[in-house]
PDB file of C-alpha atoms in Angstrom:
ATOM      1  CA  UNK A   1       0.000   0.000   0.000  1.00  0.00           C
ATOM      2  CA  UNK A   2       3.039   2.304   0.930  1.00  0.00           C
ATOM      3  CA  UNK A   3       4.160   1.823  -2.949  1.00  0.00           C
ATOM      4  CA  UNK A   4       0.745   2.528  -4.073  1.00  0.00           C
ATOM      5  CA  UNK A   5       0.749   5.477  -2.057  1.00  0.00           C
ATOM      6  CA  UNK A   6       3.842   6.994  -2.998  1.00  0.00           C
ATOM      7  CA  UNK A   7       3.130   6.569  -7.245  1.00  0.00           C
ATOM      8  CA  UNK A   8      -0.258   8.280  -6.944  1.00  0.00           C
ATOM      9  CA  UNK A   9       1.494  10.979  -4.870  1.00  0.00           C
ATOM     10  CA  UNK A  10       4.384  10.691  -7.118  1.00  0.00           C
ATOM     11  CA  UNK A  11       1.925  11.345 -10.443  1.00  0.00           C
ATOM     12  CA  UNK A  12      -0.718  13.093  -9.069  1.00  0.00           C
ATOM     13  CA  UNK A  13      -0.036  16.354 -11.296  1.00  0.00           C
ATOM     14  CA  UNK A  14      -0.152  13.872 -14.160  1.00  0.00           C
ATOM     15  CA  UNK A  15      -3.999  12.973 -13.063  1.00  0.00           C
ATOM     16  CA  UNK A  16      -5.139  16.152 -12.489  1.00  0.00           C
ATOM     17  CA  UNK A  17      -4.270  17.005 -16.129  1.00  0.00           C
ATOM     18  CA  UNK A  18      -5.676  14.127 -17.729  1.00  0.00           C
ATOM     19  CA  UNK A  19      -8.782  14.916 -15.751  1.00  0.00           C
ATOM     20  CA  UNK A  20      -8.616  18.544 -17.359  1.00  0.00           C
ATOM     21  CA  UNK A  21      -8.073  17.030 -21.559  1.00  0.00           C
ATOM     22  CA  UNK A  22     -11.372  14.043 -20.363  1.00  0.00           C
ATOM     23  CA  UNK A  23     -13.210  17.486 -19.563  1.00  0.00           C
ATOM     24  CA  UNK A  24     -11.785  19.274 -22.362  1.00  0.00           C
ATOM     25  CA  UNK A  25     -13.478  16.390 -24.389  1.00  0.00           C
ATOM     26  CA  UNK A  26     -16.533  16.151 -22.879  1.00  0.00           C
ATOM     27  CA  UNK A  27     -17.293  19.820 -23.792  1.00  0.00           C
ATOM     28  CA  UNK A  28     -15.859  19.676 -26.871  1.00  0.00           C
ATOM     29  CA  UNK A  29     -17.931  16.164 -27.704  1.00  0.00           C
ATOM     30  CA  UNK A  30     -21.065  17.363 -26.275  1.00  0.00           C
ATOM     31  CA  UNK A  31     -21.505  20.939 -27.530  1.00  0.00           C
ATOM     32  CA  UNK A  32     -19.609  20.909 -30.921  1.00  0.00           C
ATOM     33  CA  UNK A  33     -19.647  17.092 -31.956  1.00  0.00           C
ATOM     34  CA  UNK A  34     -15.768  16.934 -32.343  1.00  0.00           C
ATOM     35  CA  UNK A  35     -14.421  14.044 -31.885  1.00  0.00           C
ATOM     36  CA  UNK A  36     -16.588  10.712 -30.969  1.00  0.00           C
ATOM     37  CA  UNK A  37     -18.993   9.121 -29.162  1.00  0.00           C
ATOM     38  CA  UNK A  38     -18.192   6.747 -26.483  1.00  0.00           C
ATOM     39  CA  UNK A  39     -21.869   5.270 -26.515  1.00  0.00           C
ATOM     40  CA  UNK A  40     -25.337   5.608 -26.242  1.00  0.00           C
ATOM     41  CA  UNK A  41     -28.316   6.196 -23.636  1.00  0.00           C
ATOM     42  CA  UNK A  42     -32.276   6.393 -23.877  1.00  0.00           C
ATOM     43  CA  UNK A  43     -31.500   9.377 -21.337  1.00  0.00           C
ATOM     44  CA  UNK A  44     -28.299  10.740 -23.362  1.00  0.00           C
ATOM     45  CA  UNK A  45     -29.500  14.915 -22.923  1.00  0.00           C
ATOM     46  CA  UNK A  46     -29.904  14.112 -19.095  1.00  0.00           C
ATOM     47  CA  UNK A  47     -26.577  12.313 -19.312  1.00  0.00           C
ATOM     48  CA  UNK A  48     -24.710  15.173 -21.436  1.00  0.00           C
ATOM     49  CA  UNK A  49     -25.806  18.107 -19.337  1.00  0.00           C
ATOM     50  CA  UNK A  50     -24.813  16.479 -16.632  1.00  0.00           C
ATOM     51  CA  UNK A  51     -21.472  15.613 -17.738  1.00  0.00           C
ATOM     52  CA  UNK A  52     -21.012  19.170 -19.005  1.00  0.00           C
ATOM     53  CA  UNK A  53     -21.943  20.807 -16.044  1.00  0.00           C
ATOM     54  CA  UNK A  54     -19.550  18.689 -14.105  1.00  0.00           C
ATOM     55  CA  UNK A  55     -16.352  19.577 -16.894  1.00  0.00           C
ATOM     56  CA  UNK A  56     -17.387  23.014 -16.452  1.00  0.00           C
ATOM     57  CA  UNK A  57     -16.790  23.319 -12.799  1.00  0.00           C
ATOM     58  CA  UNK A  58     -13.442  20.866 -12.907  1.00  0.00           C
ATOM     59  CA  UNK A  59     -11.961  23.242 -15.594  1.00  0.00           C
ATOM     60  CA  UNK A  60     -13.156  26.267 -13.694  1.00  0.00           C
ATOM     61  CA  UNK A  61     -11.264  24.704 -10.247  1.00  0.00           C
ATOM     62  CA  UNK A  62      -8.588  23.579 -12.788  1.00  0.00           C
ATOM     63  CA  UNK A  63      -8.052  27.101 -13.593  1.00  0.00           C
ATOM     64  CA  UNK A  64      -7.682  28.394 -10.148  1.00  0.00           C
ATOM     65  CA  UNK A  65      -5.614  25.736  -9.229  1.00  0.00           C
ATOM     66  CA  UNK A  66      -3.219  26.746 -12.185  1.00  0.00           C
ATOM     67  CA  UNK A  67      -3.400  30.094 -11.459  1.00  0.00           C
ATOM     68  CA  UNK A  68      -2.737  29.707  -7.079  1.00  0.00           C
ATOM     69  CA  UNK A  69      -0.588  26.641  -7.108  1.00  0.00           C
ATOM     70  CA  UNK A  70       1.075  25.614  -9.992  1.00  0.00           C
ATOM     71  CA  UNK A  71       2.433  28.867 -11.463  1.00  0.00           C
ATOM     72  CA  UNK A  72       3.230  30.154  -7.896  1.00  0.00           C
ATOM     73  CA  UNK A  73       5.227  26.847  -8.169  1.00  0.00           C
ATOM     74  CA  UNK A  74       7.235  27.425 -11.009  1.00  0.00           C
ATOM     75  CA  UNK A  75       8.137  30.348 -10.562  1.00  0.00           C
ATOM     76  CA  UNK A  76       9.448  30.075  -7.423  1.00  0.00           C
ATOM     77  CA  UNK A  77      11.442  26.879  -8.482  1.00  0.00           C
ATOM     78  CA  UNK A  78      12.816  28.897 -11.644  1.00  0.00           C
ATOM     79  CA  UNK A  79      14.095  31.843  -9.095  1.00  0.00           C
ATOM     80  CA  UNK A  80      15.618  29.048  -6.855  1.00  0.00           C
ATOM     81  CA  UNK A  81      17.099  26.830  -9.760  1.00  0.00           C
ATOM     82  CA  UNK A  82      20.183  28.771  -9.834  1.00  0.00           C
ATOM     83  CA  UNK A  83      21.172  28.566  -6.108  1.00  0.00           C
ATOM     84  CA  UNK A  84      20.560  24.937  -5.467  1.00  0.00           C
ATOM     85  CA  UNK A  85      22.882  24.461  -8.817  1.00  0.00           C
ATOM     86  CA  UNK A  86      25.456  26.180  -7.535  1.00  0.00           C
ATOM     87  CA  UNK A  87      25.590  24.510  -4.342  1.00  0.00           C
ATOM     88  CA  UNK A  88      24.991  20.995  -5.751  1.00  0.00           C
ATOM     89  CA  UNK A  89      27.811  21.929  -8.018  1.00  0.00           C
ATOM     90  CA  UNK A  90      30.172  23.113  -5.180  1.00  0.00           C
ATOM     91  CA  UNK A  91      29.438  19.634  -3.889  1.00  0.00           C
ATOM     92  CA  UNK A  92      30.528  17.666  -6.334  1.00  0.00           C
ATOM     93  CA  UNK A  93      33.795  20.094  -6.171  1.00  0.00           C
ATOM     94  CA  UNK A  94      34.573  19.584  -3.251  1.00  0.00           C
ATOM     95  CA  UNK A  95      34.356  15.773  -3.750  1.00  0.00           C
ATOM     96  CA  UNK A  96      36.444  16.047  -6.429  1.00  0.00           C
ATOM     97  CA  UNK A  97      39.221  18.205  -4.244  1.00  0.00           C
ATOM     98  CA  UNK A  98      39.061  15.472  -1.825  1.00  0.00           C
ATOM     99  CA  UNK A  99      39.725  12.505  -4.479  1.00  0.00           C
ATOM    100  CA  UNK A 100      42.569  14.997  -5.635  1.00  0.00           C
ATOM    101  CA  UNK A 101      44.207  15.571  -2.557  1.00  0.00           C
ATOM    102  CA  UNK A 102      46.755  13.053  -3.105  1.00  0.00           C
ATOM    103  CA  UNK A 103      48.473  14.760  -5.979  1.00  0.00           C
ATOM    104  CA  UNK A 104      50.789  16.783  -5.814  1.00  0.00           C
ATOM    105  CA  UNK A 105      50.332  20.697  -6.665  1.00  0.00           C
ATOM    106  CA  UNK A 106      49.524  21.837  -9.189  1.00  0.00           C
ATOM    107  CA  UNK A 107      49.442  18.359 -11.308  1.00  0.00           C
ATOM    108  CA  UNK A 108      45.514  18.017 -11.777  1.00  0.00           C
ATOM    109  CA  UNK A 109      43.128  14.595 -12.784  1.00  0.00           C
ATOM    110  CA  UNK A 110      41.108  14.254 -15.416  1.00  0.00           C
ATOM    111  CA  UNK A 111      37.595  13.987 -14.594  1.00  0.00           C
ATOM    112  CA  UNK A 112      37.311  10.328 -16.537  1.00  0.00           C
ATOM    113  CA  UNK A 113      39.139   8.497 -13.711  1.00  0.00           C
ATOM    114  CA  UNK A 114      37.678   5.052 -12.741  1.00  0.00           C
ATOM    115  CA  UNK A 115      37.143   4.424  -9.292  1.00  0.00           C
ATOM    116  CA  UNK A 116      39.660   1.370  -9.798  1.00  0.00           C
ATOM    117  CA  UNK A 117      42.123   4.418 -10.498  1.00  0.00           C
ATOM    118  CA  UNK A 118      41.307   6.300  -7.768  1.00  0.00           C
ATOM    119  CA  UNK A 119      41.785   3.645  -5.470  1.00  0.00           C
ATOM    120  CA  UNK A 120      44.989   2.766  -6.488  1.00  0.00           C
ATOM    121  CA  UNK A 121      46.218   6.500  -5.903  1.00  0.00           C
ATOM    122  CA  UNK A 122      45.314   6.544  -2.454  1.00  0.00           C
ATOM    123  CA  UNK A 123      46.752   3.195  -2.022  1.00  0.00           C
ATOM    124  CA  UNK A 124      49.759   4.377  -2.966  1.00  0.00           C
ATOM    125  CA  UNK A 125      49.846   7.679  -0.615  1.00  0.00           C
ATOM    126  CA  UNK A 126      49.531   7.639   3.202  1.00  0.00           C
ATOM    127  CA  UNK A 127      46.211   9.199   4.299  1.00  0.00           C
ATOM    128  CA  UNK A 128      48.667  11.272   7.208  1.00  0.00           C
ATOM    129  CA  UNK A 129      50.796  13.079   4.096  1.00  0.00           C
ATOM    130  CA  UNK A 130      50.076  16.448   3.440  1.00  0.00           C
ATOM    131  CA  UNK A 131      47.592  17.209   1.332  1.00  0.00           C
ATOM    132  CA  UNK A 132      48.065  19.213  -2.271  1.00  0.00           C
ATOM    133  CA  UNK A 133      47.253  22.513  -0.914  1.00  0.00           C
ATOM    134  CA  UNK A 134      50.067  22.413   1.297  1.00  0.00           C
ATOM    135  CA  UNK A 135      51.954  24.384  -1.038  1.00  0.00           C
ATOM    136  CA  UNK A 136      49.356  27.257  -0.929  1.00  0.00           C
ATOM    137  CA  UNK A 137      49.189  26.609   3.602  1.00  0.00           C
ATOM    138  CA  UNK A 138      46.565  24.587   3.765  1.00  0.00           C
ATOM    139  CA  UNK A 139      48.926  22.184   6.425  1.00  0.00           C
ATOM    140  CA  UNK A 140      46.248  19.557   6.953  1.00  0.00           C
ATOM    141  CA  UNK A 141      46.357  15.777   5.991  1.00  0.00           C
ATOM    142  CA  UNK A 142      44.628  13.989   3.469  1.00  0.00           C
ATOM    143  CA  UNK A 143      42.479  12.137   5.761  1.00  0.00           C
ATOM    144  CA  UNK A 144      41.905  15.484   7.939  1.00  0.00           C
ATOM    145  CA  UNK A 145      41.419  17.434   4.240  1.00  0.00           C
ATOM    146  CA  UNK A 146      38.688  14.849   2.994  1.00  0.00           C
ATOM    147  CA  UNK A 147      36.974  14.723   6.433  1.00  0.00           C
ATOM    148  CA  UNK A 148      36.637  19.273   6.588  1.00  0.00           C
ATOM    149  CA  UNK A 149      34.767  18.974   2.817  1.00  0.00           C
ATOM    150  CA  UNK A 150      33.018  15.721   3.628  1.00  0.00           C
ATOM    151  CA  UNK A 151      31.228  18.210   6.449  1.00  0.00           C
ATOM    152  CA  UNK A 152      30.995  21.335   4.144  1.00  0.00           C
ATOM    153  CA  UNK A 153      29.228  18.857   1.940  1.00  0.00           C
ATOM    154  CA  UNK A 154      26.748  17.892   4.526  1.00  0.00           C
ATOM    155  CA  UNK A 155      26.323  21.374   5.630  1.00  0.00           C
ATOM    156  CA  UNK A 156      25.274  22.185   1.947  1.00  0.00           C
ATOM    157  CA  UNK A 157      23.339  19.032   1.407  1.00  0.00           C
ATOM    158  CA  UNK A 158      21.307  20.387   4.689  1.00  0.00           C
ATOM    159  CA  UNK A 159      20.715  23.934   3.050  1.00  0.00           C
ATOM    160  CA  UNK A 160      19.225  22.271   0.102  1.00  0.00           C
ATOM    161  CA  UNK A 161      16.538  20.512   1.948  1.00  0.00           C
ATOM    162  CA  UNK A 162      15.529  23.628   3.341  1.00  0.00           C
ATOM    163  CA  UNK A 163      13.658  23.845  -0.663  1.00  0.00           C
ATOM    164  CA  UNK A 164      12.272  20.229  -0.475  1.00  0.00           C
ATOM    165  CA  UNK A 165       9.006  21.232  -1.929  1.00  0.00           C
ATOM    166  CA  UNK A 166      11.234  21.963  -4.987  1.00  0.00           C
ATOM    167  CA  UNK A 167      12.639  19.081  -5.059  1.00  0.00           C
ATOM    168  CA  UNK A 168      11.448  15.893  -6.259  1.00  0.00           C
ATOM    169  CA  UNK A 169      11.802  12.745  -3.977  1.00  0.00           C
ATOM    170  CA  UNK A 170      14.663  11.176  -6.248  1.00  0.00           C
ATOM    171  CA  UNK A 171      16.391  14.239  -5.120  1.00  0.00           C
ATOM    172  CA  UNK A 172      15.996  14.273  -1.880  1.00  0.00           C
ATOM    173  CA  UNK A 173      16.855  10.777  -1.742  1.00  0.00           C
ATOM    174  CA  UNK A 174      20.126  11.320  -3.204  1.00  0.00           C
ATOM    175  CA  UNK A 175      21.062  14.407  -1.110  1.00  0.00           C
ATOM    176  CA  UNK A 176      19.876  11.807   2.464  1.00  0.00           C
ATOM    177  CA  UNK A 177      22.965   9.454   0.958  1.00  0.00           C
ATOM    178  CA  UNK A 178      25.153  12.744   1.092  1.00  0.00           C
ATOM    179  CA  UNK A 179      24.033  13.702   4.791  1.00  0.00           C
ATOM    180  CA  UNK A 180      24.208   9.911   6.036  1.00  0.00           C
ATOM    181  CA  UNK A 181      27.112   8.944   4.157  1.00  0.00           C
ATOM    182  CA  UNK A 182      29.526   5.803   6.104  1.00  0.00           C
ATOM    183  CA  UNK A 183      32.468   8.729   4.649  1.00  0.00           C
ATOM    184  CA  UNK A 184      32.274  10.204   7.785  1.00  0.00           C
ATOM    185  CA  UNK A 185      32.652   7.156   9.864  1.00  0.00           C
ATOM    186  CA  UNK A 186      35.745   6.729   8.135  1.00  0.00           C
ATOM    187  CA  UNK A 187      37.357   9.843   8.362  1.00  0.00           C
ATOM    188  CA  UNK A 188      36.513   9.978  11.771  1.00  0.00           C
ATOM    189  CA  UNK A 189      38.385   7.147  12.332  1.00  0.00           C
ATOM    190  CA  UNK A 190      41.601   7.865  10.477  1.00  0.00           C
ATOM    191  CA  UNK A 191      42.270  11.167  12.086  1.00  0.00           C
ATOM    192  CA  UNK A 192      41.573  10.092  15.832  1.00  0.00           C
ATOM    193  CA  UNK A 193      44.870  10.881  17.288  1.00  0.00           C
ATOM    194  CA  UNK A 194      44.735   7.140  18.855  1.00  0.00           C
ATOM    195  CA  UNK A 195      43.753   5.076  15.651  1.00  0.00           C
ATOM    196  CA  UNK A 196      45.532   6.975  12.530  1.00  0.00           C
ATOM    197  CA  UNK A 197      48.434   5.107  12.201  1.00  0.00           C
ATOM    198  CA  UNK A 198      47.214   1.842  12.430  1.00  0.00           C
ATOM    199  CA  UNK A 199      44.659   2.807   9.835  1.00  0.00           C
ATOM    200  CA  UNK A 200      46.970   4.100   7.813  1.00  0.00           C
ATOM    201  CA  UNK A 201      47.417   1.438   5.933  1.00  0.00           C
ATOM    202  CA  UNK A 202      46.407  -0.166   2.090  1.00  0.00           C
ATOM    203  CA  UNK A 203      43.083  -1.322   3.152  1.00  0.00           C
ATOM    204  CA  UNK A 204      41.839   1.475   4.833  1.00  0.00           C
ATOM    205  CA  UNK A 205      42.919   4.105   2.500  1.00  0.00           C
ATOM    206  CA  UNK A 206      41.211   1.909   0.148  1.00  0.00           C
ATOM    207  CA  UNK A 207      37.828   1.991   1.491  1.00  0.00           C
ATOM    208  CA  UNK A 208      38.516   5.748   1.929  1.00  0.00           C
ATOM    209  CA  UNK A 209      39.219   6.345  -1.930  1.00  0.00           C
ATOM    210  CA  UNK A 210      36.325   4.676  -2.540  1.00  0.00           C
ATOM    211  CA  UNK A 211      33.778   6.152  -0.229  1.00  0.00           C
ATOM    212  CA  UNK A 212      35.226   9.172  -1.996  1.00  0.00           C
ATOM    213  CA  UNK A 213      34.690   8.433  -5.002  1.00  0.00           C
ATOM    214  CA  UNK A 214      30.781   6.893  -4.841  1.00  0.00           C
ATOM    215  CA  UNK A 215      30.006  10.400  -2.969  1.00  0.00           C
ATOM    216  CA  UNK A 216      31.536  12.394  -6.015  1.00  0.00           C
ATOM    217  CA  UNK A 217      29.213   9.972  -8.383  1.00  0.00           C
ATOM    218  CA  UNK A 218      25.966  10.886  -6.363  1.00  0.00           C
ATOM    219  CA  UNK A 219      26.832  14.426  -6.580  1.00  0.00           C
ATOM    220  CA  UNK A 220      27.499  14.383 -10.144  1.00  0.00           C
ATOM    221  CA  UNK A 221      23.486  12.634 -10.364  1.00  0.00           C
ATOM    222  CA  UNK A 222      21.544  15.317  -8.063  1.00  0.00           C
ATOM    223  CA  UNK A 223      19.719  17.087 -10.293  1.00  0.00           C
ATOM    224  CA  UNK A 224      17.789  20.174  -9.268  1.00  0.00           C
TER     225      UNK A 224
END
């Protein structure tokens, strides 16, 4: 029933419009003979007025409802647009700094690494190095680095539920795996003063790289 629920929730726009073109129709049918007759009745007048009467007053409430809750809608969504890009966007930047961080300033990545790649790169560098941005006095370590824009991310992902009602629920649901992402669990872990160095090891810096790297590929699929 929950399913149920949640698809006639999820298209109920789509209903109320195909309500409006069966009314449309019916008008259309009745008064001008336009299209076709869907059958017949001894009583067909009595039927017909009634039918009319009743598309009148849906396309009437129709109307208003176009007028007080759709446009209102849109037009809000259109003015917002623009700021929930740009912080979706910074997201995914900031992801992408963090699966970065390993290499060395100013060499860059291009944006078509696999996640197979990534791993292997962080493999290959201790999560206690320096990060890249060392050169410009940013003297934090990767695994301190990744864990500061993991929580800017979830600080942004929690300003963009603050427009929920314009966003749709695949949104939302994709922003949730930002703000209750294992990533922080992680990072958490390989900066506590007490655990770092064991953890600073292939494995872990594995499983780092590549809770990394899924959170960059949800960012890149929130669409606003």
């Amino acid at each position: 029933m929950k399913k149920i629920g949640s698809w006639l929730l999820k298209y109920s726009d789509y209903y109320v419009g195909a309500n409006a073109l069966i009314c449309l129709y019916a008008i259309f049918q009745i008064k001008f003979d336009f299209a076709f007759w869907l059958g017949r009745s001894e009583i067909a007048d009595k039927w017909n007025e009634i039918i009319t009467n009743v598309s009148y007053s849906y396309l009437a409430g129709f109307f208003f409802y176009l007028l007080t809750v759709t446009l209102p809608h849109w037009k809000m969504k259109a003015k917002v647009k623009k700021a929930l890009e740009g912080k979706v966007n910074q997201i995914a930047t900031n992801y992408w700094a963090c699966i970065e961080s390993v290499v060395p300033f100013p060499k860059g990545l291009t944006r078509n690494q696999t996640k197979e790649d990534v791993v292997m790169m962080f493999k290959e560098a201790s999560s206690l190095q320096l990060c890249r941005l060392s050169s410009v006095g940013i003297n934090v370590s990767v695994a301190e680095y990744i864990k500061a824009k993991h929580k800017e991310n979830k600080e942004l992902a929690t300003e963009l539920l603050e427009y929920k009602s314009w966003l749709s629920s695949e949104t939302i649901a994709q922003i949730e795996k930002i703000r209750n992402a294992n990533l922080m669990s992680v990072v958490i872990s390989m900066t506590n003063p007490v655990l770092q160095e064991s953890l600073d090891n292939e494995g872990s810096r594995g499983v780092l790289a590549s809770e990394v790297y899924d959170m960059w590929e949800v960012a890149k699929g929130i669409k606003v």
